[in-house]
Short mmCIF file of C-alpha atoms and ligand atoms in Angstrom, two decimals:
data_model
loop_
_atom_site.label_atom_id
_atom_site.label_comp_id
_atom_site.label_asym_id
_atom_site.label_seq_id
_atom_site.Cartn_x
_atom_site.Cartn_y
_atom_site.Cartn_z
CA MET A 3 -8.88 -26.81 -10.76
CA GLN A 4 -6.03 -26.56 -8.26
CA THR A 5 -2.94 -24.89 -9.62
CA GLU A 6 -0.32 -27.10 -8.06
CA GLN A 7 -0.37 -29.96 -5.65
CA GLU A 8 0.86 -28.73 -2.19
CA ASN A 9 0.62 -30.32 1.17
CA ILE A 10 -1.14 -27.34 2.72
CA GLN A 11 -3.70 -25.53 0.71
CA PRO A 12 -5.33 -22.54 2.30
CA ILE A 13 -7.24 -21.52 -0.84
CA VAL A 14 -8.93 -24.02 -3.09
CA TRP A 15 -11.22 -23.47 -6.09
CA ARG A 16 -13.41 -26.54 -6.23
CA ASN A 17 -16.67 -27.24 -8.08
CA ALA A 18 -16.73 -23.57 -9.28
CA THR A 19 -16.60 -22.37 -5.74
CA LEU A 20 -14.03 -20.76 -3.44
CA GLU A 21 -13.15 -22.81 -0.42
CA LEU A 22 -10.90 -21.46 2.42
CA LEU A 23 -9.21 -23.40 5.12
CA ASP A 24 -10.50 -21.81 8.34
CA GLN A 25 -7.22 -20.57 9.96
CA ARG A 26 -9.07 -19.33 13.09
CA ILE A 27 -9.59 -22.83 14.28
CA LEU A 28 -6.30 -24.46 13.28
CA PRO A 29 -4.55 -26.56 14.47
CA ALA A 30 -7.34 -28.26 16.53
CA THR A 31 -9.70 -28.48 13.44
CA THR A 32 -9.04 -28.67 9.79
CA LYS A 33 -12.19 -27.37 8.07
CA TYR A 34 -12.83 -25.68 4.66
CA ILE A 35 -15.60 -23.05 4.35
CA LYS A 36 -17.39 -22.67 1.00
CA LEU A 37 -17.97 -19.05 -0.02
CA THR A 38 -20.44 -18.15 -2.69
CA THR A 39 -20.88 -14.42 -2.43
CA VAL A 40 -18.47 -11.51 -2.55
CA GLN A 41 -19.68 -10.18 0.91
CA SER A 42 -18.88 -13.46 2.53
CA ILE A 43 -15.34 -13.54 0.91
CA ALA A 44 -14.72 -9.97 2.17
CA ASP A 45 -15.98 -11.04 5.62
CA ALA A 46 -13.65 -14.05 5.60
CA ILE A 47 -10.67 -11.81 4.87
CA ARG A 48 -11.64 -9.34 7.63
CA ASP A 49 -12.36 -12.09 10.18
CA MET A 50 -9.07 -13.86 9.47
CA VAL A 51 -10.46 -17.09 8.05
CA VAL A 52 -7.73 -16.46 5.50
CA ARG A 53 -4.75 -14.18 6.41
CA GLY A 54 -1.25 -13.38 5.24
CA ALA A 55 -0.66 -10.81 2.50
CA PRO A 56 -0.36 -13.02 -0.64
CA ALA A 57 -3.21 -15.27 0.49
CA ILE A 58 -5.44 -12.21 0.98
CA GLY A 59 -4.62 -11.11 -2.65
CA ILE A 60 -5.26 -14.49 -4.12
CA THR A 61 -8.65 -14.81 -2.18
CA ALA A 62 -9.67 -11.35 -3.42
CA ALA A 63 -8.93 -12.42 -7.10
CA TYR A 64 -11.27 -15.40 -6.66
CA GLY A 65 -13.75 -12.91 -5.04
CA VAL A 66 -13.70 -10.90 -8.24
CA VAL A 67 -14.53 -14.07 -10.21
CA THR A 68 -17.39 -14.80 -7.83
CA ALA A 69 -18.65 -11.23 -8.17
CA ALA A 70 -18.38 -11.11 -11.94
CA ARG A 71 -20.30 -14.33 -12.40
CA GLN A 72 -23.23 -13.03 -10.38
CA ARG A 73 -23.14 -9.56 -11.95
CA TYR A 74 -23.13 -10.93 -15.51
CA VAL A 75 -26.11 -13.08 -14.72
CA GLU A 76 -27.95 -10.03 -13.40
CA SER A 77 -27.10 -7.91 -16.40
CA THR A 78 -24.98 -8.79 -19.42
CA SER A 79 -24.67 -5.12 -20.45
CA ASN A 80 -24.15 -3.43 -17.13
CA TRP A 81 -22.00 -5.87 -15.10
CA LYS A 82 -18.75 -3.75 -15.44
CA GLN A 83 -20.48 -0.87 -13.68
CA THR A 84 -22.25 -2.95 -10.92
CA ILE A 85 -19.15 -4.94 -10.09
CA GLN A 86 -17.42 -1.77 -8.92
CA ASP A 87 -19.44 -1.96 -5.64
CA ASP A 88 -18.15 -5.47 -5.15
CA LEU A 89 -14.56 -4.37 -5.73
CA LYS A 90 -15.07 -1.68 -3.13
CA ILE A 91 -16.28 -4.27 -0.52
CA LEU A 92 -13.20 -6.46 -1.18
CA LEU A 93 -10.81 -3.40 -0.99
CA ALA A 94 -12.21 -2.44 2.38
CA SER A 95 -11.64 -5.79 3.92
CA ARG A 96 -8.06 -5.16 5.38
CA PRO A 97 -5.97 -2.09 4.85
CA THR A 98 -2.26 -2.99 5.22
CA ALA A 99 -1.53 -5.90 2.87
CA ILE A 100 -0.82 -4.30 -0.50
CA ASN A 101 -1.29 -7.65 -2.25
CA LEU A 102 -5.03 -7.14 -1.84
CA PHE A 103 -4.97 -3.88 -3.78
CA TRP A 104 -2.44 -5.31 -6.31
CA ALA A 105 -4.58 -8.37 -7.03
CA ILE A 106 -7.77 -6.45 -7.51
CA ASN A 107 -6.05 -4.00 -9.76
CA GLN A 108 -4.82 -6.92 -11.98
CA MET A 109 -8.42 -8.17 -12.17
CA GLN A 110 -9.82 -4.59 -12.83
CA ASN A 111 -7.38 -4.26 -15.78
CA LEU A 112 -8.70 -7.47 -17.25
CA ILE A 113 -12.31 -6.52 -16.65
CA ASN A 114 -11.65 -3.40 -18.74
CA GLU A 115 -10.60 -5.64 -21.72
CA ILE A 116 -13.34 -8.30 -21.55
CA ASN A 117 -16.30 -8.59 -23.94
CA GLY A 118 -18.97 -11.04 -23.25
CA ASP A 119 -19.10 -13.56 -20.40
CA PRO A 120 -16.17 -12.75 -18.04
CA THR A 121 -16.14 -15.86 -15.82
CA GLU A 122 -13.69 -18.04 -17.59
CA ARG A 123 -11.13 -15.30 -18.30
CA LEU A 124 -11.28 -13.94 -14.88
CA LEU A 125 -10.98 -17.46 -13.37
CA ALA A 126 -7.89 -18.08 -15.51
CA ALA A 127 -6.42 -14.83 -14.25
CA ALA A 128 -7.12 -15.74 -10.58
CA HIS A 129 -5.61 -19.20 -11.10
CA LYS A 130 -2.51 -17.55 -12.61
CA ILE A 131 -2.20 -15.12 -9.60
CA HIS A 132 -2.36 -18.20 -7.41
CA HIS A 133 0.04 -20.35 -9.47
CA ASP A 134 2.59 -17.50 -9.92
CA ASP A 135 2.60 -16.88 -6.15
CA ILE A 136 3.51 -20.54 -5.43
CA ARG A 137 6.21 -20.38 -8.17
CA ALA A 138 7.63 -17.05 -6.73
CA ASN A 139 7.73 -18.66 -3.20
CA LYS A 140 9.84 -21.64 -4.50
CA THR A 141 12.22 -19.23 -6.34
CA MET A 142 12.52 -17.09 -3.13
CA GLY A 143 12.99 -20.20 -1.04
CA LYS A 144 16.12 -21.11 -3.09
CA LEU A 145 17.46 -17.52 -3.25
CA GLY A 146 17.07 -16.94 0.54
CA ALA A 147 18.33 -20.35 1.53
CA ALA A 148 21.56 -19.57 -0.35
CA PHE A 149 22.25 -16.79 2.11
CA ILE A 150 22.01 -19.01 5.18
CA GLU A 151 25.26 -20.57 6.39
CA SER A 152 25.20 -24.36 7.29
CA GLY A 153 24.61 -25.00 11.03
CA SER A 154 22.46 -21.79 11.47
CA GLY A 155 19.56 -21.49 13.80
CA VAL A 156 16.64 -19.38 12.49
CA LEU A 157 13.87 -17.54 14.17
CA THR A 158 10.60 -16.57 12.48
CA HIS A 159 7.72 -14.45 13.47
CA CYS A 160 3.87 -14.76 12.71
CA ASN A 161 3.11 -17.17 9.91
CA ALA A 162 4.59 -16.39 6.50
CA GLY A 163 4.16 -19.91 5.32
CA ALA A 164 1.97 -21.94 2.95
CA LEU A 165 -1.07 -20.79 4.95
CA ALA A 166 -0.29 -17.13 4.31
CA THR A 167 0.35 -17.54 0.60
CA GLY A 168 -0.83 -19.60 -2.41
CA GLY A 169 1.40 -22.41 -1.00
CA TYR A 170 4.99 -23.08 0.20
CA GLY A 171 5.38 -19.70 1.89
CA THR A 172 7.78 -16.73 1.78
CA ALA A 173 9.80 -16.77 5.10
CA LEU A 174 8.82 -20.44 5.66
CA GLY A 175 9.66 -21.14 2.01
CA VAL A 176 13.19 -20.09 2.73
CA ILE A 177 13.12 -22.22 5.95
CA ARG A 178 11.73 -25.21 4.04
CA SER A 179 14.40 -24.89 1.45
CA ALA A 180 17.28 -24.45 3.89
CA TRP A 181 15.94 -27.34 5.91
CA GLN A 182 15.85 -29.55 2.79
CA GLN A 183 19.46 -28.64 2.22
CA GLU A 184 20.18 -29.70 5.79
CA LYS A 185 21.60 -26.20 6.61
CA LEU A 186 19.55 -25.51 9.77
CA SER A 187 20.47 -26.48 13.26
CA LYS A 188 17.18 -25.44 14.66
CA VAL A 189 13.93 -23.58 13.80
CA PHE A 190 12.41 -21.30 16.37
CA ALA A 191 9.00 -19.68 16.10
CA ASP A 192 7.75 -17.01 18.41
CA GLU A 193 4.16 -17.23 19.60
CA THR A 194 2.90 -13.94 17.94
CA ARG A 195 0.55 -12.47 20.37
CA PRO A 196 -2.41 -11.93 20.29
CA TRP A 197 -3.53 -14.12 17.35
CA LEU A 198 -0.84 -16.74 17.96
CA GLN A 199 -0.06 -17.18 14.28
CA GLY A 200 3.38 -18.53 15.27
CA ALA A 201 2.06 -21.06 17.98
CA ARG A 202 -0.95 -22.14 16.05
CA LEU A 203 -0.07 -21.90 12.36
CA THR A 204 3.67 -21.83 11.92
CA ALA A 205 4.28 -24.68 14.35
CA TRP A 206 1.43 -26.67 12.78
CA GLU A 207 2.53 -26.36 9.15
CA LEU A 208 6.26 -26.96 9.90
CA LEU A 209 5.37 -30.12 11.80
CA GLU A 210 3.03 -31.23 8.90
CA ASP A 211 6.22 -31.12 6.73
CA ASN A 212 8.22 -32.95 9.49
CA ILE A 213 10.38 -29.94 10.27
CA PRO A 214 10.94 -29.77 14.09
CA VAL A 215 10.06 -26.41 15.64
CA THR A 216 10.73 -24.87 18.97
CA LEU A 217 8.30 -22.25 20.19
CA VAL A 218 9.35 -19.25 22.29
CA ALA A 219 7.41 -16.48 23.95
CA GLU A 220 8.00 -13.16 22.30
CA GLY A 221 9.56 -11.97 25.64
CA ALA A 222 12.15 -14.75 25.27
CA VAL A 223 13.64 -13.47 21.95
CA SER A 224 16.53 -11.49 23.37
CA ALA A 225 17.44 -14.33 25.72
CA LEU A 226 17.32 -16.75 22.84
CA MET A 227 19.53 -14.43 20.71
CA SER A 228 21.99 -13.75 23.37
CA ALA A 229 22.33 -17.46 23.94
CA GLY A 230 23.69 -17.67 20.41
CA SER A 231 21.01 -20.05 19.24
CA VAL A 232 19.94 -18.06 16.11
CA GLN A 233 21.82 -16.48 13.34
CA TRP A 234 18.94 -15.27 11.19
CA PHE A 235 15.59 -13.66 11.88
CA VAL A 236 13.45 -14.45 8.77
CA VAL A 237 10.09 -12.81 8.22
CA GLY A 238 7.55 -11.96 5.48
CA SER A 239 5.93 -8.66 4.78
CA ASP A 240 2.48 -7.11 4.12
CA ARG A 241 3.88 -4.05 2.37
CA ILE A 242 7.43 -2.78 1.54
CA ALA A 243 7.75 1.00 0.89
CA ALA A 244 9.80 2.42 -1.98
CA ASN A 245 12.68 3.09 0.42
CA GLY A 246 12.80 -0.51 1.67
CA ASP A 247 10.91 0.09 5.11
CA VAL A 248 8.89 -3.07 5.81
CA ALA A 249 5.36 -3.40 7.36
CA ASN A 250 4.78 -6.72 8.90
CA LYS A 251 3.09 -8.38 11.89
CA ILE A 252 3.30 -6.40 15.08
CA GLY A 253 6.47 -7.45 16.88
CA THR A 254 8.66 -7.72 13.68
CA PHE A 255 10.19 -4.31 14.46
CA ALA A 256 11.00 -5.43 18.05
CA GLY A 257 12.59 -8.62 16.64
CA ALA A 258 14.72 -6.69 14.17
CA VAL A 259 15.94 -4.33 16.92
CA GLN A 260 16.85 -7.16 19.13
CA ALA A 261 18.52 -8.89 16.18
CA LYS A 262 20.60 -5.87 15.46
CA TYR A 263 21.67 -5.53 19.17
CA HIS A 264 22.77 -9.12 19.05
CA GLY A 265 24.48 -9.05 15.66
CA ILE A 266 21.92 -11.36 14.04
CA LYS A 267 20.93 -10.99 10.44
CA VAL A 268 17.39 -9.92 9.37
CA MET A 269 15.91 -11.37 6.18
CA VAL A 270 12.57 -10.18 4.69
CA VAL A 271 11.10 -12.54 2.07
CA ALA A 272 8.24 -11.20 -0.05
CA PRO A 273 7.17 -11.25 -3.79
CA THR A 274 7.42 -8.04 -5.70
CA SER A 275 3.61 -7.76 -5.51
CA THR A 276 4.29 -6.78 -1.85
CA ILE A 277 6.43 -3.77 -2.84
CA ASP A 278 4.42 -0.55 -3.08
CA MET A 279 6.25 2.07 -5.12
CA ALA A 280 3.52 4.58 -4.41
CA VAL A 281 4.40 4.81 -0.73
CA PRO A 282 7.78 6.61 -0.24
CA ASP A 283 8.53 5.24 3.27
CA GLY A 284 7.06 3.24 6.12
CA ALA A 285 5.38 6.25 7.78
CA SER A 286 2.96 6.27 4.69
CA ILE A 287 1.85 2.68 5.10
CA PRO A 288 -1.63 2.39 6.62
CA ILE A 289 -1.50 0.27 9.73
CA GLU A 290 -4.51 -1.81 10.65
CA HIS A 291 -5.76 -1.53 14.27
CA ARG A 292 -8.12 -4.31 15.42
CA SER A 293 -10.51 -4.62 18.22
CA GLY A 294 -8.94 -4.42 21.72
CA ASP A 295 -10.84 -7.64 22.59
CA GLU A 296 -8.16 -9.61 20.68
CA LEU A 297 -5.81 -8.54 23.49
CA LEU A 298 -8.14 -8.52 26.38
CA GLN A 299 -9.56 -11.97 25.73
CA LEU A 300 -8.27 -15.44 25.01
CA SER A 301 -10.54 -17.76 23.05
CA GLY A 302 -13.57 -15.58 23.74
CA GLN A 303 -12.93 -15.55 27.55
CA MET A 304 -11.99 -12.23 29.32
CA MET A 305 -8.43 -12.56 30.51
CA ALA A 306 -7.38 -9.01 31.28
CA ALA A 307 -8.58 -6.98 34.28
CA GLU A 308 -12.19 -5.91 33.72
CA GLY A 309 -12.00 -2.13 32.64
CA SER A 310 -8.57 -2.27 30.98
CA GLU A 311 -8.22 -0.42 27.74
CA ALA A 312 -6.25 -1.99 24.91
CA TRP A 313 -4.15 -0.51 21.97
CA ASN A 314 -4.02 -3.05 19.16
CA PRO A 315 -2.08 -2.20 16.09
CA VAL A 316 -1.56 -5.44 14.23
CA PHE A 317 1.38 -4.37 12.04
CA ASP A 318 4.47 -2.33 12.61
CA VAL A 319 7.13 -0.86 10.39
CA THR A 320 10.76 -2.00 10.47
CA PRO A 321 13.06 0.65 9.08
CA ALA A 322 15.21 -0.50 6.04
CA SER A 323 18.34 0.27 8.04
CA LEU A 324 17.60 -2.70 10.29
CA ILE A 325 17.19 -5.09 7.39
CA ASP A 326 20.14 -7.08 5.92
CA VAL A 327 18.45 -8.54 2.90
CA ILE A 328 15.09 -8.45 1.07
CA VAL A 329 14.41 -11.61 -0.98
CA THR A 330 12.01 -11.34 -3.90
CA GLU A 331 11.27 -13.68 -6.85
CA LYS A 332 13.14 -11.17 -9.17
CA GLY A 333 16.32 -11.13 -6.98
CA ILE A 334 17.85 -10.15 -3.76
CA ILE A 335 18.50 -6.70 -2.28
CA GLU A 336 21.18 -6.41 0.36
CA ALA A 337 21.13 -3.26 2.61
CA PRO A 338 17.90 -2.08 0.88
CA ASN A 339 17.41 1.53 -0.09
CA ALA A 340 15.29 3.47 -2.51
CA ALA A 341 17.65 3.22 -5.46
CA LYS A 342 18.11 -0.58 -5.07
CA ILE A 343 14.32 -1.17 -4.80
CA ALA A 344 13.61 1.07 -7.87
CA ALA A 345 16.35 -0.90 -9.90
CA LEU A 346 14.76 -4.19 -9.01
CA MET A 347 11.24 -3.10 -9.86
CA GLN A 348 12.42 -1.80 -13.30
CA ALA A 349 14.35 -4.89 -14.09
O1 MRU B 14 -2.58 -10.47 10.49
P1 MRU B 14 -2.04 -11.47 9.53
O2 MRU B 14 -2.04 -12.86 10.09
O3 MRU B 14 -2.70 -11.45 8.13
O4 MRU B 14 -0.57 -11.08 9.36
C1 MRU B 14 0.29 -11.77 8.50
C2 MRU B 14 1.68 -11.32 8.46
O5 MRU B 14 2.03 -10.37 9.06
C3 MRU B 14 2.67 -12.10 7.60
O6 MRU B 14 3.94 -12.13 8.10
C4 MRU B 14 2.71 -11.29 6.22
O7 MRU B 14 1.42 -11.17 5.69
C5 MRU B 14 3.55 -12.09 5.25
S1 MRU B 14 2.74 -13.55 4.69
C6 MRU B 14 3.74 -14.30 3.55
#
């Protein structure tokens, strides 16, 4: 069952099996991969078949369903113990996106309550996480678009679109909504080195929706901003700390610094499942580092000088002081700080 009909569906539960759109080979090839074991689902998250914080969480929820079905067949009395190994495998797949931990925690709470065969109840919960994410994105799309003045140019970074979520997108949800309202003069996406989520994924999904997009190299962002072509820098997030500091794709911090310098507004769009009240500030957010080969190579071919070393943190932290507005499905926070975040989370 698919929860809602969307143009772009990165995660599909079909014939009792999880299928993921392989984002490593987009836009050249559109191919779904079937995953039938929890290890293959964790590997798919680690290897970026699926990526983007909410999409990682939804995938992990379906991973729990896959694991529970197998463990219950192996032992109807002991599955709640043995599934703990599977949850650990999923939890270890990527460290920064809090949505992964949030979704598995939701599923664990349900596991604690279940008596008998768990598959149907866990599947319903995974579908709900998926469906709620799409609904949240549509709400955030409207709330965020209301902030954007007619005639604005927007710049986005990485891919915080349908591909990174259950569907519709966070930052791209706002852009989709503002575009529909004919508010946008132009949409810019930066390439997002080294994985090229901007060039490969954001450009592809905007064009699939007939939204024209102009790509820029990350090094061109200050020139673009100083030319007066953008009024908003709109991004998603992998984890928001209790004080409003935002972890997102490496380069978001640089974009926000450049935006501040040029008097351009910064909007972060993320569901409340991305807010981690257990981390007081950005310094406490675990930042994933990936293989240096991602920098040194291009499409598997060595590109850098042989012998170069590489430092490859894939997320950075933008301090709350650089953010004008955080948009969530529960409401908007302008000039975010700890008190405003706490009030929103308690509402
Ligand atoms: O490494 P990725 O591609 O998983 O990083 C994704 C991002 O940084 C997104 O901006 C973030 O997850 C928000 S997605 C709605």
